[in-house]
XYZ file of C-alpha atoms in Angstrom:
100
model
C 37.736 48.197 7.303
C 37.193 44.930 9.012
C 35.542 44.761 12.396
C 36.325 41.839 14.752
C 33.879 40.075 17.046
C 30.246 40.963 17.476
C 27.188 40.309 15.505
C 27.522 39.478 11.680
C 24.204 41.050 10.997
C 25.166 44.177 12.933
C 28.513 44.241 11.012
C 26.762 44.072 7.537
C 24.260 46.770 8.656
C 27.092 49.008 9.710
C 28.685 48.462 6.280
C 25.686 49.337 4.485
C 25.425 52.595 6.546
C 28.968 53.424 5.768
C 28.383 53.017 2.189
C 25.450 55.196 2.457
C 23.015 53.260 0.450
C 20.184 50.822 1.343
C 20.354 51.876 4.861
C 16.336 52.768 4.889
C 15.750 49.147 3.440
C 18.033 47.638 6.158
C 16.121 49.467 8.767
C 12.841 48.631 7.464
C 13.776 44.951 7.196
C 15.019 45.101 10.641
C 11.656 46.598 11.832
C 9.839 43.855 9.906
C 11.785 41.234 11.659
C 11.115 42.659 14.936
C 7.469 43.048 14.414
C 7.475 39.390 13.061
C 9.186 38.406 16.249
C 6.573 40.285 18.339
C 3.807 38.431 16.464
C 5.426 35.278 16.942
C 5.808 35.571 20.681
C 2.378 36.925 20.936
C 0.982 33.865 19.268
C 3.085 31.626 21.293
C 1.775 33.173 24.649
C -1.925 32.760 23.247
C -1.269 29.003 22.523
C 0.354 28.578 26.004
C -2.632 30.220 27.619
C -5.099 28.041 25.629
C -3.215 24.844 26.517
C -3.225 25.954 30.296
C -6.990 26.514 30.011
C -7.529 23.097 28.469
C -5.367 21.578 31.228
C -7.474 23.201 33.877
C -10.601 22.096 32.211
C -9.483 18.618 32.158
C -8.512 18.752 35.900
C -11.879 20.053 36.708
C -13.644 17.189 34.755
C -11.403 14.712 36.689
C -12.517 16.378 40.019
C -16.058 16.053 38.939
C -15.677 12.500 38.166
C -14.237 11.670 41.439
C -16.907 13.601 43.244
C -19.550 11.777 41.446
C -17.796 8.409 41.932
C -17.643 9.095 45.635
C -21.312 10.182 45.648
C -22.273 6.990 43.843
C -20.286 4.834 46.330
C -21.864 6.562 49.309
C -25.402 6.105 47.764
C -24.697 2.429 47.205
C -23.338 1.836 50.527
C -26.374 3.565 52.198
C -28.685 1.359 49.926
C -26.992 -1.716 51.212
C -27.330 -0.708 54.776
C -31.048 -0.065 54.147
C -31.401 -3.547 52.550
C -29.485 -5.235 55.525
C -32.002 -3.353 57.964
C -35.071 -4.589 56.079
C -33.767 -8.114 56.195
C -33.049 -7.919 59.998
C -36.738 -6.540 60.460
C -38.222 -9.399 58.346
C -36.357 -11.911 60.269
C -37.324 -10.462 63.589
C -41.025 -10.471 62.189
C -40.484 -14.072 61.097
C -39.237 -14.995 64.555
C -42.176 -13.425 66.388
C -44.676 -15.367 64.195
C -43.068 -18.680 65.075
C -42.999 -17.746 68.764
C -46.673 -17.160 68.732
């Protein structure tokens, strides 16, 4: 009794059932296989989520770096402006002294 097309595993399982022995074993093996696949998928999802979290953390770190850099540059430019102002005032004072 040969079947055409379809899944080989299903075909074998069908033959076992027809013979009437090892049916329980085949079913328990199938259940084990299904359970194993579930576990694999679960593990893959967990790993994927972990990778995604790590990527998000990395993005956050980069954002913080940029913020810090901008803050630093702003601070430096402000400091430069202050130095320029001081120089101007000093020059003015110097001119005042010379004029007197």
